[in-house]
Amino acid sequence: MPPSNLNLALMNLFVGMCKGLTGLPRHFRNLQYVDKWIELRFANADQEQVAPELIVSSRRLNHTILFEWKAGPNFEADQLRRYSRVTQDDLRERAGLAVEETGSHDIAVIGLQEHAERLTMGIAQGPYAFPLLLVTDNGLAIHQNRFRPNETDAVFRPLLAIDWGKLPNYFFPVDVASELWEFAECVIPKVLELMGKGEARILPGDLEETILCWKVLSRDYQGRLRTKLCDTLDRACQKQFEPYIRRNRDRGAGERLGRHWDIINNPIAGSSDKRQKEWKKLGSLYKQFVEFLRTGRNVPEQQELNLRGDA
Amino acid sequence: MALPNTRRELAQHLEEVMSHAYAQLEERQRLDADTSLVKTYLIEAHRLRAADHDRTLQTIRATFGSEVLGRQTRIRQTEDDRFFNIQSGREEETVLHVDASNPRFWLIHSTSRSTEVDPLIQKLVNNTSEFDHVWLPIQLLSRIAAFGSLRGLGLDYDRRSVPDVDFEADNAPMQFLKMQLWGNRARDVLHILRQPGAFADATTLSKVKVKYFLDRNQNDNAFCIADMKYDGKVTGRGTSYQSYIALVTNLYRDYIRRIEDYERRFTVKFESVQDRVSIDGEPLNIRFTHPLPNLEAFCDRVFSGSNPFRLMGLPIATGPHSFRVNAVDLHVGKRMSFELSPEFMRVYLAPGGCGNSLARLYTNLQHHYNSQVEAVDGSEQFAFSEQNAAV
């Protein structure tokens, strides 16, 4: 199965391959590609803006790749034209890349196999020499054109095999298209961390910390993500975590702190072994909450058998 | 016994205990009790990395107080900064000498019985989120053995802690293997056990006994013999406390450097300079020598929040043979993230996370899953270097 969220999947995949994560193909790492910049906006030779999703470069091959990907069927014609006007000098002077990395460069465009025909037409209209990669059930393959270095081109021929279920998720865990249960995977461990530390209050900033790239996102995008993070915690308060966390609706406090929550019952503060059972109980509630968000169904709590007969 | 009031007095006291014990051992070929041995526990206090004397004392009062050591606990400050004596018990007193010169990496010395001190240290680590043992994987213990001459070793492997296999099946792994080997041929036996077809998967080094001379050219009568365990407990005898403490601190400094290095390398951070956003750091890659037969059962055990892993998390399936887990490390109360398949585990430290947590996970996988499990970085270099390994 190809990934449900193409943007997150490809970002995590290419960063992961450059960093040499186990379980991913090692070709990029072996060719010494390094993940350089995420969504860097810079001007081309005509003073027009481009903002590739990711830039990677290899000193060994003296080569840079600017990645642009789309889940939909069309690339904007104007966007492709602007990319075609990016020069070696732009990469060095405006994108902060070294001379040793920019001997040649490629604009790699990636889309879904089901949109192959439309994407091919878009590239052919230029015509542009951009390598077009297609996401298939089993990996990534070059469909049109080629990478300049033979070694890089060979990586995707006939197919770069990828088990999409084994992609990393940590670098970019969620985006605005992610489901609330995916946000719950970020939010609830953070809530447990705060409870373990004995905190009395949960602020939006605490939730934002769970998204590593938070500070580099635009304010508008941050706002959209914040809404989802907060909605997730609100749902937790109404469901499984209702005995422990409550939304603070005091108007004055809300004006000062924004949307925030009080920890009204904390059985795990201090993390003592004596509270291990409570940790387990909260872990079980976390599981039920994620299941509830995923399926819309309440999952009954599993009772632990008291085999020792303790009171 | 008068309690030492300075580190210098402590050194004198421990020197006397050691040399007396060794003289007794030479004369009678036996020791009266292990009260004559010097014990040192290497303890990591992650949250106290920048603590001053008062903050350290405050933590000691909160954690060594009645909850851990019982009502009879008395905490004594000394003339030296961040050096404390802790007494416990009414009749036969247990005494701990806490040296927190490095506010994060403590040395706790004692000459009291191991049967008294070991449970206290265990309680201290288990009942608080302030402290953890130091965790020495096989490669590091081997390296320590190279500091001196090897006089013996211990093996400790127990697969029953991670019950993801049917031990009754034909190809089931070994359930447990514990062994003590003393004398100069210990290394030869270990070599045989590690041969293919023998017990390579279950031969997990848990202890090394090392004879160490501070400076043999100057004085070949000044030495120590130290037993160093994988959980950071060191027991010493011999003629020279200076040799002993030099060996212990050599080990500790090496360990501290590594832990700080892991925190730098294995914490992923987004860096932003003038609109240019890059990602620093990488995960620790753990590779299983044989694919895990039951990944779900493995995750349930490792992320149950129990000892020895102390990780509490919910495994979420990401594919037919893969999970991710956002867990809380109960030692530091910080999040850690994991991505698992039957062949590997990627481990991510959150910013501010503790490198000791990586050492704990890896060491305990060696002891409870497979002694040949690998930990590598993105360059496929062994994360826990084997350079200068002697065993």
Coordinates of C-alpha atoms in Angstrom, one line a residue, chain B residues 17-327:
Chain B
V17 CA 39.5 -1.2 54.9
M18 CA 40.9 -2.5 51.7
S19 CA 44.4 -3.2 52.9
H20 CA 43.2 -4.8 56.1
A21 CA 40.9 -7.0 54.1
Y22 CA 43.7 -8.0 51.7
A23 CA 46.1 -8.8 54.6
Q24 CA 43.4 -10.9 56.2
L25 CA 42.7 -12.7 52.9
E26 CA 46.4 -13.5 52.3
E27 CA 46.9 -14.7 55.9
R28 CA 43.7 -16.8 56.3
Q29 CA 42.7 -17.3 52.6
R30 CA 39.2 -16.2 53.5
L31 CA 37.4 -13.0 54.5
D32 CA 35.2 -12.8 57.6
A33 CA 32.4 -11.0 55.7
D34 CA 31.9 -8.7 52.8
T35 CA 31.9 -5.8 55.2
S36 CA 35.6 -5.7 54.6
L37 CA 35.2 -5.0 50.9
V38 CA 34.8 -1.6 49.4
K39 CA 31.7 -1.2 47.3
T40 CA 31.1 1.6 44.9
Y41 CA 27.8 2.2 43.1
L42 CA 27.9 4.4 39.9
I43 CA 24.6 6.2 39.9
E44 CA 23.3 8.6 37.3
A45 CA 21.1 11.6 38.4
H46 CA 20.0 13.1 35.2
R47 CA 17.9 16.0 36.5
L48 CA 20.7 17.2 38.8
R49 CA 23.2 17.9 36.0
A50 CA 23.6 21.5 37.0
A51 CA 22.8 21.1 40.7
D52 CA 24.8 22.9 43.4
H53 CA 25.3 21.7 47.0
D54 CA 22.0 22.9 48.3
R55 CA 20.0 21.4 45.5
T56 CA 21.8 18.1 45.8
L57 CA 21.2 18.0 49.6
Q58 CA 17.5 18.8 48.9
T59 CA 17.2 15.9 46.5
I60 CA 19.1 13.6 48.9
R61 CA 16.7 14.5 51.7
A62 CA 13.7 13.9 49.5
T63 CA 14.8 10.6 48.0
F64 CA 17.0 9.0 50.6
G65 CA 14.5 9.9 53.3
S66 CA 12.1 7.6 55.1
E67 CA 10.5 6.3 51.9
V68 CA 13.6 4.6 50.7
L69 CA 15.9 3.9 53.7
G70 CA 13.3 3.9 56.5
R71 CA 12.8 6.0 59.5
Q72 CA 16.2 5.7 61.0
T73 CA 17.9 7.5 58.1
R74 CA 20.3 10.3 59.1
I75 CA 21.8 12.5 56.4
R76 CA 25.1 14.2 57.4
Q77 CA 26.7 17.1 55.5
T78 CA 30.5 17.3 55.6
E79 CA 33.1 19.9 55.2
D80 CA 33.3 19.2 51.5
D81 CA 30.9 20.5 49.0
R82 CA 28.5 17.8 47.6
F83 CA 29.9 15.1 49.8
F84 CA 27.5 13.5 52.3
N85 CA 27.3 10.5 54.7
I86 CA 24.0 8.7 55.0
Q87 CA 23.4 6.3 57.9
S88 CA 20.5 3.9 58.1
G89 CA 19.4 1.3 60.6
R90 CA 19.5 1.3 64.4
E91 CA 21.7 -1.6 65.5
E92 CA 23.9 -2.7 62.6
E93 CA 24.3 0.5 60.8
T94 CA 24.5 0.8 57.0
V95 CA 26.6 3.7 55.9
L96 CA 26.7 5.3 52.4
H97 CA 29.2 7.9 51.4
V98 CA 27.8 10.0 48.6
D99 CA 30.2 11.8 46.4
A100 CA 28.4 14.1 44.0
S101 CA 31.4 16.0 42.8
N102 CA 30.0 15.5 39.3
P103 CA 26.4 16.6 40.0
R104 CA 25.0 14.2 37.5
F105 CA 27.2 11.1 37.8
W106 CA 27.5 10.1 41.5
L107 CA 29.8 7.7 43.3
I108 CA 28.2 6.1 46.3
H109 CA 30.8 4.2 48.4
S110 CA 30.1 1.8 51.2
T111 CA 31.8 -0.8 53.3
S112 CA 28.5 -2.2 54.7
R113 CA 27.2 -5.6 53.7
S114 CA 26.1 -6.0 50.1
T115 CA 22.9 -7.7 51.4
E116 CA 22.0 -4.4 53.1
V117 CA 23.3 -1.9 50.6
D118 CA 22.2 -3.6 47.3
P119 CA 18.5 -3.4 48.2
L120 CA 18.8 0.2 49.2
I121 CA 20.4 1.2 45.9
Q122 CA 17.7 -0.8 44.1
K123 CA 14.9 0.9 46.0
L124 CA 16.5 4.3 45.3
V125 CA 16.6 3.7 41.6
N126 CA 13.1 2.0 41.4
N127 CA 11.2 4.3 43.8
T128 CA 12.3 7.6 42.3
S129 CA 12.6 9.2 38.9
E130 CA 15.8 10.9 39.9
F131 CA 18.3 8.1 39.7
D132 CA 19.3 5.3 37.4
H133 CA 22.1 2.8 37.4
V134 CA 25.0 3.1 35.0
W135 CA 24.5 0.5 32.3
L136 CA 27.6 -1.2 30.8
P137 CA 27.0 -3.2 27.7
I138 CA 29.2 -6.1 26.8
Q139 CA 31.5 -4.0 24.6
L140 CA 32.2 -1.5 27.4
L141 CA 32.8 -4.2 30.1
S142 CA 35.3 -5.8 27.6
R143 CA 37.0 -2.4 27.2
I144 CA 37.2 -2.0 31.0
A145 CA 38.9 -5.4 31.2
A146 CA 41.6 -3.9 29.1
F147 CA 42.4 -1.3 31.8
G148 CA 44.1 -4.0 33.9
S149 CA 44.7 -7.8 33.7
L150 CA 41.6 -10.0 33.5
R151 CA 41.2 -12.3 36.5
G152 CA 37.7 -13.6 35.9
L153 CA 34.3 -12.9 34.5
G154 CA 30.6 -13.5 35.0
L155 CA 27.9 -14.3 32.4
D156 CA 24.2 -13.5 32.9
Y157 CA 21.6 -14.0 30.3
D158 CA 17.9 -14.5 31.0
R159 CA 15.6 -14.7 28.0
R160 CA 12.5 -15.5 30.1
S161 CA 12.1 -11.7 30.8
V162 CA 11.0 -11.2 27.2
P163 CA 8.6 -14.1 26.7
D164 CA 7.9 -13.7 22.9
V165 CA 8.8 -17.3 22.1
D166 CA 7.6 -20.8 22.9
F167 CA 10.5 -22.3 24.9
E168 CA 9.1 -25.8 24.3
A169 CA 9.6 -25.4 20.5
D170 CA 12.4 -27.3 18.8
N171 CA 14.3 -24.2 17.7
A172 CA 13.6 -22.2 20.9
P173 CA 16.4 -20.0 22.1
M174 CA 18.3 -20.7 25.4
Q175 CA 16.2 -19.7 28.4
F176 CA 19.0 -18.6 30.6
L177 CA 22.7 -18.9 31.1
K178 CA 24.5 -17.8 34.2
M179 CA 28.2 -18.6 34.9
Q180 CA 31.1 -17.4 37.0
L181 CA 34.6 -18.0 35.6
W182 CA 37.6 -17.2 37.7
G183 CA 41.2 -17.5 36.9
N184 CA 43.4 -16.9 33.9
R185 CA 41.6 -19.3 31.6
A186 CA 38.2 -17.5 31.9
R187 CA 38.8 -15.8 28.6
D188 CA 39.4 -19.1 26.8
V189 CA 36.1 -20.5 28.1
L190 CA 34.3 -17.3 27.0
H191 CA 35.9 -17.7 23.5
I192 CA 34.6 -21.3 23.3
L193 CA 31.1 -20.2 24.3
R194 CA 31.0 -17.5 21.7
Q195 CA 31.9 -19.9 18.8
P196 CA 29.2 -20.4 16.1
G197 CA 27.2 -23.4 17.1
A198 CA 27.9 -22.9 20.8
F199 CA 26.0 -20.2 22.8
A200 CA 27.0 -17.0 21.1
D201 CA 23.4 -15.6 21.5
A202 CA 23.3 -16.2 25.2
T203 CA 26.9 -15.4 26.2
T204 CA 26.3 -12.0 27.9
L205 CA 29.2 -10.6 29.9
S206 CA 27.8 -9.3 33.2
K207 CA 30.9 -8.8 35.3
V208 CA 34.7 -8.6 34.9
K209 CA 37.3 -9.1 37.6
V210 CA 40.4 -7.0 36.9
K211 CA 43.7 -6.6 38.6
Y212 CA 45.0 -3.1 38.3
F213 CA 48.2 -1.4 39.2
L214 CA 48.3 2.3 39.5
D215 CA 52.0 2.4 38.4
R216 CA 53.7 -1.0 38.4
N217 CA 57.1 0.5 37.6
Q218 CA 57.1 2.5 40.8
N219 CA 55.4 0.0 43.1
D220 CA 54.4 -3.4 42.2
N221 CA 52.8 -4.0 45.6
A222 CA 50.2 -1.3 45.1
F223 CA 47.2 -2.8 43.3
C224 CA 43.5 -3.5 43.5
I225 CA 41.4 -6.4 42.3
A226 CA 37.9 -5.1 41.3
D227 CA 34.7 -6.8 40.3
M228 CA 32.9 -4.6 37.9
K229 CA 29.2 -5.4 37.2
Y230 CA 27.1 -4.4 34.2
D231 CA 24.8 -2.3 36.4
G232 CA 27.7 -0.1 37.7
K233 CA 28.4 -1.8 41.0
V234 CA 32.1 -2.2 41.7
T235 CA 33.6 -4.2 44.5
G236 CA 37.2 -3.8 45.4
R237 CA 40.0 -5.4 47.4
G238 CA 43.7 -5.2 47.2
T239 CA 46.5 -3.2 48.7
S240 CA 45.9 0.2 47.2
Y241 CA 42.7 2.4 47.4
Q242 CA 44.4 4.8 45.0
S243 CA 44.6 2.0 42.4
Y244 CA 41.0 1.2 43.0
I245 CA 39.7 4.7 42.7
A246 CA 41.8 5.4 39.6
L247 CA 40.3 2.3 38.0
V248 CA 36.8 3.3 38.9
T249 CA 37.1 6.9 37.8
N250 CA 38.8 5.8 34.5
L251 CA 35.8 3.7 33.9
Y252 CA 33.4 6.4 34.9
R253 CA 35.0 9.1 32.8
D254 CA 34.9 6.9 29.8
Y255 CA 31.2 6.2 30.4
I256 CA 30.3 9.8 31.0
R257 CA 32.0 10.9 27.7
R258 CA 30.0 8.2 25.9
I259 CA 26.7 9.2 27.5
E260 CA 27.2 12.9 26.6
D261 CA 28.2 11.9 23.1
Y262 CA 25.0 9.7 22.7
E263 CA 22.9 12.7 23.8
R264 CA 24.5 14.9 21.2
R265 CA 24.3 12.3 18.4
F266 CA 21.0 10.6 19.0
T267 CA 18.8 13.6 19.8
V268 CA 17.0 14.9 16.7
K269 CA 16.6 18.7 16.6
F270 CA 15.4 21.1 14.1
E271 CA 17.9 24.0 13.6
S272 CA 16.9 27.2 12.0
V273 CA 19.4 29.9 10.9
Q274 CA 18.3 32.7 8.7
D275 CA 15.2 30.9 7.3
R276 CA 17.4 27.8 6.6
V277 CA 15.9 24.8 8.4
S278 CA 18.0 21.6 8.8
I279 CA 17.7 18.5 11.0
D280 CA 20.5 17.6 13.4
G281 CA 21.0 14.2 15.0
E282 CA 19.8 10.8 14.1
P283 CA 18.2 7.8 15.9
L284 CA 20.1 4.9 17.4
N285 CA 19.6 1.9 15.2
I286 CA 19.3 -1.4 17.0
R287 CA 19.5 -4.6 14.8
F288 CA 18.2 -7.9 16.0
T289 CA 20.4 -10.8 15.0
H290 CA 17.4 -13.1 14.4
P291 CA 14.0 -11.6 13.4
L292 CA 11.7 -11.2 16.4
P293 CA 9.2 -14.1 16.3
N294 CA 6.4 -12.2 18.0
L295 CA 6.8 -8.4 17.7
E296 CA 3.6 -7.6 19.5
A297 CA 4.6 -9.7 22.6
F298 CA 8.1 -8.2 22.5
C299 CA 6.6 -4.6 22.5
D300 CA 4.1 -5.5 25.2
R301 CA 7.0 -6.5 27.5
V302 CA 9.6 -3.9 26.6
F303 CA 7.0 -1.0 26.8
S304 CA 5.1 -2.3 29.9
G305 CA 6.8 0.2 32.2
S306 CA 8.4 -2.5 34.3
N307 CA 12.0 -3.2 35.2
P308 CA 14.5 -3.5 33.7
F309 CA 13.4 -1.4 30.6
R310 CA 11.3 1.1 32.5
L311 CA 9.6 2.3 29.3
M312 CA 5.8 2.9 29.3
G313 CA 4.3 3.2 25.8
L314 CA 1.6 2.2 23.5
P315 CA 2.6 0.2 20.4
I316 CA 0.7 1.4 17.3
A317 CA 0.8 -0.9 14.2
T318 CA 2.1 0.9 11.1
G319 CA 2.0 -2.1 8.9
P320 CA 1.6 -5.9 9.0
H321 CA 5.1 -6.2 10.6
S322 CA 5.9 -2.9 12.1
F323 CA 5.0 -0.7 15.1
R324 CA 5.8 2.7 16.4
V325 CA 5.8 3.6 20.1
N326 CA 5.8 7.0 21.7
A327 CA 6.9 6.0 25.2

